[in-house]
Short mmCIF file of C-alpha atoms and ligand atoms in Angstrom, two decimals:
data_model
loop_
_atom_site.label_atom_id
_atom_site.label_comp_id
_atom_site.label_asym_id
_atom_site.label_seq_id
_atom_site.Cartn_x
_atom_site.Cartn_y
_atom_site.Cartn_z
CA MET E 16 0.12 -0.18 -0.34
CA THR E 17 1.39 3.35 -1.16
CA CYS E 18 1.46 5.66 1.79
CA ILE E 19 4.36 8.93 0.20
CA GLU E 20 3.71 9.63 -3.68
CA LEU E 21 5.92 12.32 -4.78
CA LYS E 22 4.13 13.80 -8.14
CA ASN E 23 6.90 15.26 -10.86
CA VAL E 24 7.48 17.13 -7.88
CA THR E 25 11.00 20.39 -7.94
CA TYR E 26 11.77 22.39 -5.47
CA THR E 27 13.91 25.29 -5.34
CA TYR E 28 15.05 27.35 -2.34
CA PRO E 29 14.51 31.34 -1.84
CA LEU E 30 16.72 33.04 -3.71
CA SER E 31 18.39 30.05 -5.47
CA LYS E 32 17.96 30.18 -8.95
CA THR E 33 18.28 26.49 -10.01
CA PRO E 34 16.13 24.24 -8.76
CA CYS E 35 17.38 21.70 -6.09
CA ILE E 36 15.59 18.60 -6.44
CA SER E 37 14.50 18.25 -10.27
CA HIS E 38 11.22 15.98 -11.42
CA ALA E 39 11.32 13.36 -8.84
CA ASP E 40 8.58 10.95 -8.77
CA LEU E 41 9.01 8.81 -5.91
CA VAL E 42 6.03 5.95 -4.21
CA ILE E 43 7.24 5.05 -0.59
CA GLU E 44 4.80 1.80 0.47
CA LYS E 45 4.05 0.71 3.78
CA GLY E 46 6.27 -1.05 5.51
CA LYS E 47 9.03 -0.98 3.47
CA PHE E 48 12.27 0.65 3.77
CA TYR E 49 13.90 2.98 2.06
CA ALA E 50 17.88 4.53 1.52
CA VAL E 51 18.10 7.77 0.27
CA ILE E 52 21.97 7.49 -1.20
CA GLY E 53 24.15 10.41 -3.14
CA ALA E 54 26.74 12.35 -2.90
CA ASN E 55 27.33 15.51 -0.28
CA GLY E 56 24.65 18.22 -1.61
CA SER E 57 22.65 16.69 -4.27
CA GLY E 58 19.48 17.22 -2.20
CA LYS E 59 19.23 14.00 0.08
CA THR E 60 18.29 16.54 3.16
CA THR E 61 16.02 18.62 0.95
CA LEU E 62 14.15 15.50 -0.23
CA CYS E 63 13.57 14.74 3.14
CA ASN E 64 12.83 17.97 4.40
CA ILE E 65 10.33 17.50 1.33
CA ILE E 66 8.43 14.17 2.62
CA ARG E 67 8.11 15.98 6.20
CA GLY E 68 6.48 19.40 5.45
CA PHE E 69 8.43 21.68 6.26
CA ILE E 70 9.37 22.67 2.96
CA PRO E 71 7.52 24.55 1.51
CA GLU E 72 6.53 25.31 5.30
CA PHE E 73 9.67 26.59 6.54
CA TYR E 74 11.78 26.56 4.35
CA GLN E 75 9.53 29.00 1.91
CA GLY E 76 10.94 28.46 -0.95
CA GLU E 77 9.33 27.16 -4.95
CA LEU E 78 7.73 23.43 -3.94
CA GLU E 79 5.87 22.33 -7.93
CA GLY E 80 4.31 18.80 -8.64
CA SER E 81 2.59 17.21 -5.44
CA VAL E 82 3.18 14.99 -2.48
CA ILE E 83 0.67 13.17 -1.43
CA LEU E 84 0.53 11.05 2.32
CA ASP E 85 -2.64 9.19 2.62
CA GLY E 86 -4.79 9.98 -0.54
CA LYS E 87 -3.58 13.78 0.42
CA ASN E 88 -1.97 15.95 -0.46
CA LEU E 89 0.26 17.33 1.76
CA ASN E 90 -0.01 20.94 2.27
CA GLU E 91 -3.20 19.66 3.46
CA TYR E 92 -2.77 19.31 6.63
CA THR E 93 -0.85 20.98 9.04
CA LEU E 94 2.30 20.77 10.47
CA GLY E 95 0.72 19.61 13.62
CA GLU E 96 -0.74 16.92 12.41
CA LEU E 97 2.18 15.92 10.69
CA ALA E 98 4.15 15.19 13.74
CA PRO E 99 2.62 12.73 15.29
CA LYS E 100 2.58 10.65 11.27
CA ILE E 101 6.13 11.75 10.41
CA GLY E 102 8.75 11.12 12.58
CA TYR E 103 12.30 13.08 11.74
CA VAL E 104 15.68 12.99 12.94
CA PHE E 105 17.83 15.98 11.87
CA GLN E 106 21.18 15.49 10.47
CA ASN E 107 22.48 17.47 12.90
CA PRO E 108 21.33 16.17 16.20
CA PHE E 109 22.14 19.70 17.56
CA ASN E 110 18.71 20.80 16.29
CA GLN E 111 16.92 18.16 17.12
CA ILE E 112 17.27 19.34 21.07
CA THR E 113 14.25 21.12 22.02
CA GLY E 114 16.43 22.66 24.86
CA ALA E 115 13.59 23.35 26.96
CA ARG E 116 13.91 20.42 29.45
CA ASP E 117 17.58 20.09 31.20
CA ASN E 118 18.08 16.47 31.59
CA VAL E 119 17.49 13.30 28.74
CA TYR E 120 15.33 11.81 30.71
CA GLU E 121 12.76 14.74 29.86
CA GLU E 122 14.09 15.87 26.73
CA ILE E 123 13.09 12.71 25.32
CA ALA E 124 10.04 12.58 27.54
CA TYR E 125 8.89 15.93 26.34
CA GLY E 126 7.03 15.24 23.27
CA LEU E 127 4.76 12.83 24.69
CA GLU E 128 4.28 15.31 27.28
CA ASN E 129 2.76 17.76 24.69
CA LEU E 130 1.05 15.92 23.67
CA GLY E 131 -0.92 15.38 27.08
CA VAL E 132 0.35 11.11 27.70
CA PRO E 133 -0.24 10.36 30.94
CA VAL E 134 2.79 10.50 33.63
CA ASP E 135 3.07 6.25 34.12
CA THR E 136 2.71 5.68 29.94
CA ILE E 137 5.25 8.53 29.72
CA ARG E 138 7.32 6.94 32.04
CA LYS E 139 7.27 3.74 30.43
CA LYS E 140 7.37 4.56 27.00
CA VAL E 141 10.74 7.19 27.79
CA GLU E 142 12.46 3.64 29.89
CA GLU E 143 11.81 1.33 26.89
CA VAL E 144 13.22 3.86 24.25
CA MET E 145 16.51 4.88 26.31
CA GLU E 146 17.19 0.50 26.65
CA ILE E 147 16.23 0.84 22.61
CA THR E 148 19.14 3.38 22.36
CA ASN E 149 21.77 2.68 24.96
CA THR E 150 20.67 6.20 26.38
CA VAL E 151 20.41 4.82 30.14
CA TYR E 152 23.07 6.08 31.35
CA LEU E 153 22.73 9.59 30.03
CA ALA E 154 19.38 10.35 31.81
CA LYS E 155 20.59 12.88 34.04
CA LYS E 156 23.04 14.63 31.78
CA ASN E 157 22.35 18.30 30.43
CA PRO E 158 21.43 16.79 26.50
CA PHE E 159 23.92 19.52 25.28
CA GLU E 160 26.38 18.44 27.12
CA LEU E 161 26.47 14.84 25.47
CA SER E 162 29.42 14.09 22.24
CA GLY E 163 27.09 14.47 18.79
CA GLY E 164 26.38 10.36 18.99
CA GLN E 165 25.48 10.74 22.34
CA GLN E 166 22.88 13.42 20.92
CA GLN E 167 22.43 11.84 18.00
CA ARG E 168 21.34 8.94 20.44
CA VAL E 169 18.80 10.83 22.27
CA ALA E 170 17.59 12.45 19.70
CA LEU E 171 16.16 8.89 17.83
CA ALA E 172 14.86 8.42 20.80
CA SER E 173 12.50 11.45 21.57
CA VAL E 174 10.99 10.63 17.84
CA LEU E 175 10.50 6.80 18.96
CA ALA E 176 8.82 7.32 21.72
CA LEU E 177 6.13 9.31 19.85
CA GLU E 178 5.77 6.05 17.83
CA PRO E 179 5.02 8.02 13.92
CA ASP E 180 4.48 5.06 11.59
CA ILE E 181 6.52 6.47 9.47
CA PHE E 182 10.64 7.41 10.37
CA VAL E 183 12.34 9.71 7.70
CA ILE E 184 16.14 10.04 9.09
CA ASP E 185 18.78 11.48 7.97
CA GLU E 186 22.49 10.27 8.31
CA PRO E 187 21.94 8.87 11.78
CA THR E 188 25.38 7.50 12.10
CA SER E 189 27.55 10.10 11.04
CA GLN E 190 29.22 10.96 14.33
CA LEU E 191 28.43 6.84 15.54
CA ASP E 192 31.36 4.19 16.16
CA PRO E 193 31.05 1.05 14.19
CA LYS E 194 29.49 -1.01 17.06
CA GLU E 195 27.06 2.27 17.53
CA THR E 196 26.11 2.57 13.93
CA GLU E 197 25.47 -1.20 14.11
CA ARG E 198 22.56 -0.46 16.93
CA VAL E 199 21.38 2.22 14.73
CA PHE E 200 20.74 -0.39 11.75
CA ASP E 201 19.28 -2.54 14.89
CA ILE E 202 16.48 -0.29 15.99
CA ILE E 203 15.70 0.37 12.75
CA ASP E 204 15.33 -3.50 11.90
CA ARG E 205 13.11 -4.02 15.13
CA MET E 206 11.37 -0.90 13.75
CA LYS E 207 10.65 -1.99 10.01
CA LYS E 208 9.46 -5.07 11.77
CA MET E 209 6.82 -3.92 13.63
CA GLY E 210 5.18 -2.27 10.20
CA LYS E 211 6.86 0.69 10.16
CA THR E 212 7.66 2.46 6.84
CA ILE E 213 11.95 4.08 7.35
CA ILE E 214 13.33 6.63 4.90
CA LEU E 215 16.68 6.28 6.18
CA VAL E 216 19.42 9.13 4.43
CA GLU E 217 22.93 6.96 4.68
CA HIS E 218 26.70 6.39 3.16
CA LYS E 219 27.18 3.25 4.52
CA ILE E 220 26.47 1.36 2.08
CA GLU E 221 27.22 -2.23 3.03
CA LEU E 222 24.31 -1.82 5.58
CA ILE E 223 22.11 -0.47 3.62
CA ALA E 224 22.82 -3.46 1.74
CA GLU E 225 22.23 -6.00 5.03
CA TYR E 226 19.20 -4.11 5.90
CA ALA E 227 17.50 -1.89 4.07
CA ASP E 228 14.82 -3.14 1.07
CA ASP E 229 14.61 -0.53 -1.83
CA VAL E 230 17.20 2.60 -2.54
CA ILE E 231 16.76 5.89 -4.26
CA VAL E 232 19.53 7.43 -5.41
CA LEU E 233 20.43 11.46 -6.09
CA GLU E 234 22.48 13.09 -8.22
CA ASN E 235 21.86 16.88 -8.32
CA GLY E 236 19.01 16.94 -6.97
CA CYS E 237 17.63 14.07 -9.74
CA VAL E 238 15.99 10.29 -9.12
CA ILE E 239 19.01 8.58 -10.87
CA ARG E 240 17.90 4.84 -9.63
CA SER E 241 15.13 4.19 -7.12
CA GLY E 242 14.73 0.29 -7.01
CA GLU E 243 14.93 -2.88 -5.15
CA LYS E 244 18.23 -3.30 -3.60
CA HIS E 245 19.93 -5.69 -4.92
CA GLU E 246 18.93 -4.36 -8.77
CA VAL E 247 20.48 -0.76 -7.66
CA LEU E 248 23.48 -1.62 -5.83
CA SER E 249 24.70 -4.00 -8.52
CA ASP E 250 24.67 -1.15 -10.89
CA LEU E 251 28.44 -0.82 -11.98
CA SER E 252 27.76 2.44 -14.04
CA LEU E 253 26.77 4.66 -10.12
CA ILE E 254 30.58 3.44 -9.60
CA GLU E 255 31.80 6.78 -12.42
CA LYS E 256 28.85 8.68 -10.07
CA GLY E 257 31.02 8.73 -7.38
CA ILE E 258 28.23 6.29 -6.02
CA ASP E 259 30.20 3.43 -3.34
CA LEU E 260 29.18 -0.24 -4.44
CA PRO E 261 29.19 -3.03 -1.76
CA GLN E 262 32.94 -4.74 -1.64
CA THR E 263 30.63 -8.01 -2.96
CA VAL E 264 29.87 -6.19 -6.03
CA LEU E 265 33.35 -5.68 -6.90
CA LEU E 266 34.47 -8.72 -6.30
CA ALA E 267 31.90 -10.46 -8.21
CA ASP E 268 32.60 -8.32 -11.30
CA GLU E 269 36.38 -9.37 -10.79
CA LEU E 270 34.90 -12.77 -10.97
CA GLN E 271 33.28 -12.12 -13.85
CA LYS E 272 36.76 -10.69 -15.51
CA LYS E 273 38.75 -13.64 -14.53
CA GLY E 274 35.81 -15.98 -16.67
CA ILE E 275 34.65 -17.21 -12.93
CA SER E 276 30.70 -17.38 -13.17
CA VAL E 277 28.75 -16.02 -10.64
CA ASP E 278 26.00 -13.90 -9.91
CA GLU E 279 26.36 -10.12 -10.36
CA LYS E 280 23.67 -9.65 -7.90
CA ILE E 281 25.12 -10.31 -5.23
CA ILE E 282 25.49 -7.87 -2.75
CA THR E 283 26.20 -8.98 1.33
CA LYS E 284 28.85 -11.00 2.27
CA GLU E 285 26.21 -14.12 3.17
CA GLU E 286 25.08 -13.72 -0.68
CA MET E 287 28.65 -14.34 -1.95
CA ALA E 288 29.89 -16.79 0.77
CA GLN E 289 26.59 -18.91 -1.02
CA GLN E 290 27.52 -18.53 -3.76
CA LEU E 291 31.44 -19.21 -3.54
CA LYS E 292 29.78 -22.31 -1.33
CA ASN E 293 27.49 -23.36 -4.45
CA LEU E 294 30.44 -22.76 -6.88
CA ILE E 295 32.63 -24.71 -5.03
CA GLY E 296 30.15 -27.16 -5.09
CA ARG E 297 29.97 -28.57 -1.42
N1 ATP M 308 18.71 26.55 3.12
C1 ATP M 308 18.49 26.53 1.84
N2 ATP M 308 19.23 27.54 0.70
C2 ATP M 308 19.37 27.09 -0.27
N3 ATP M 308 19.85 26.01 -0.86
C3 ATP M 308 20.56 24.88 -0.03
C4 ATP M 308 19.80 24.93 0.84
N4 ATP M 308 19.68 24.21 1.95
C5 ATP M 308 20.79 23.16 0.86
N5 ATP M 308 20.95 24.30 -0.34
C6 ATP M 308 21.22 23.90 -0.75
O1 ATP M 308 20.23 23.04 -2.06
C7 ATP M 308 21.36 21.50 -2.25
C8 ATP M 308 21.33 20.23 -1.98
O2 ATP M 308 21.73 20.44 -0.72
P1 ATP M 308 20.68 19.03 0.56
O3 ATP M 308 22.01 19.56 1.46
O4 ATP M 308 20.00 19.09 0.44
O5 ATP M 308 22.03 17.62 0.26
P2 ATP M 308 22.75 16.55 0.99
O6 ATP M 308 22.86 15.87 -0.05
O7 ATP M 308 22.41 16.46 2.37
O8 ATP M 308 23.68 17.08 1.37
P3 ATP M 308 24.66 16.36 2.70
O9 ATP M 308 25.28 14.90 1.67
O10 ATP M 308 26.48 17.07 2.77
O11 ATP M 308 24.30 15.94 3.59
C9 ATP M 308 22.78 22.30 -1.98
O12 ATP M 308 23.57 22.31 -3.51
C10 ATP M 308 22.36 23.01 -1.30
O13 ATP M 308 23.95 24.36 -1.42
MG1 MG M 309 22.15 16.00 4.20
#
């Protein structure tokens, strides 16, 4: 079932002469995990802001085409109506922190408080998301005194607490170490299993290959590829466009050149191991 649809969307920032997003067509289906990739400045964050409705509301500028959420044009919703439907984790976690509360526990509870959720439920929910995001030990700290990685996890926790159906998450692991990065993907995987729709901007291609369903590739504001991850991530022509591909795709290509016939649409280590096992015949 389609939950979000972009139809011929073109967007130009105020004072900008050229569009930042051009003629984008996208269909987002409920319950699927989409990874958005593309070079710096290709328009990933802008696309997220369009989907969340911050564009044109906050950023102004000119938005052409239509963005449809659950069958209704996005401009027919107020930002307040969109907030509980689409959770948004900002690229810079500093922007997520409200500053209204002076410790992490209260910061995470803040959104629920605003919705008038009963105290007992808030406590349960906050404790649960703090556990999931490994932020329990930060409960009494000032949110502004955290490291970038800690702030990223608190930002994720405060969005998780609100339990939206759709999550737009802009580079949540940019300041995290590999272990914490895996943890974030694990959280997203759990959210997916709960039936949530996920739109994730991320550069870590091996993790995208493992966890995502579909991949959307942006180049200079244009959606140049979009589809099932094996189809998109095995497209060697993307390398010339500065897009990283999984190591196994490059290895499969090398094997092909050496006359060893393997499936080129191998995007994870596990799939490669299986192929090699089949080849060896054991
Ligand atoms: N508020 C703004 N006003 C004018 N131009 C902007 C604004 N924000 C972004 N841009 C421009 O739009 C283009 C796309 O920016 P955007 O932040 O969407 O890219 P991105 O793919 O998210 O990049 P990154 O990987 O660095 O996060 C860039 O050329 C940028 O300079
Ligand atoms: Mg960005």
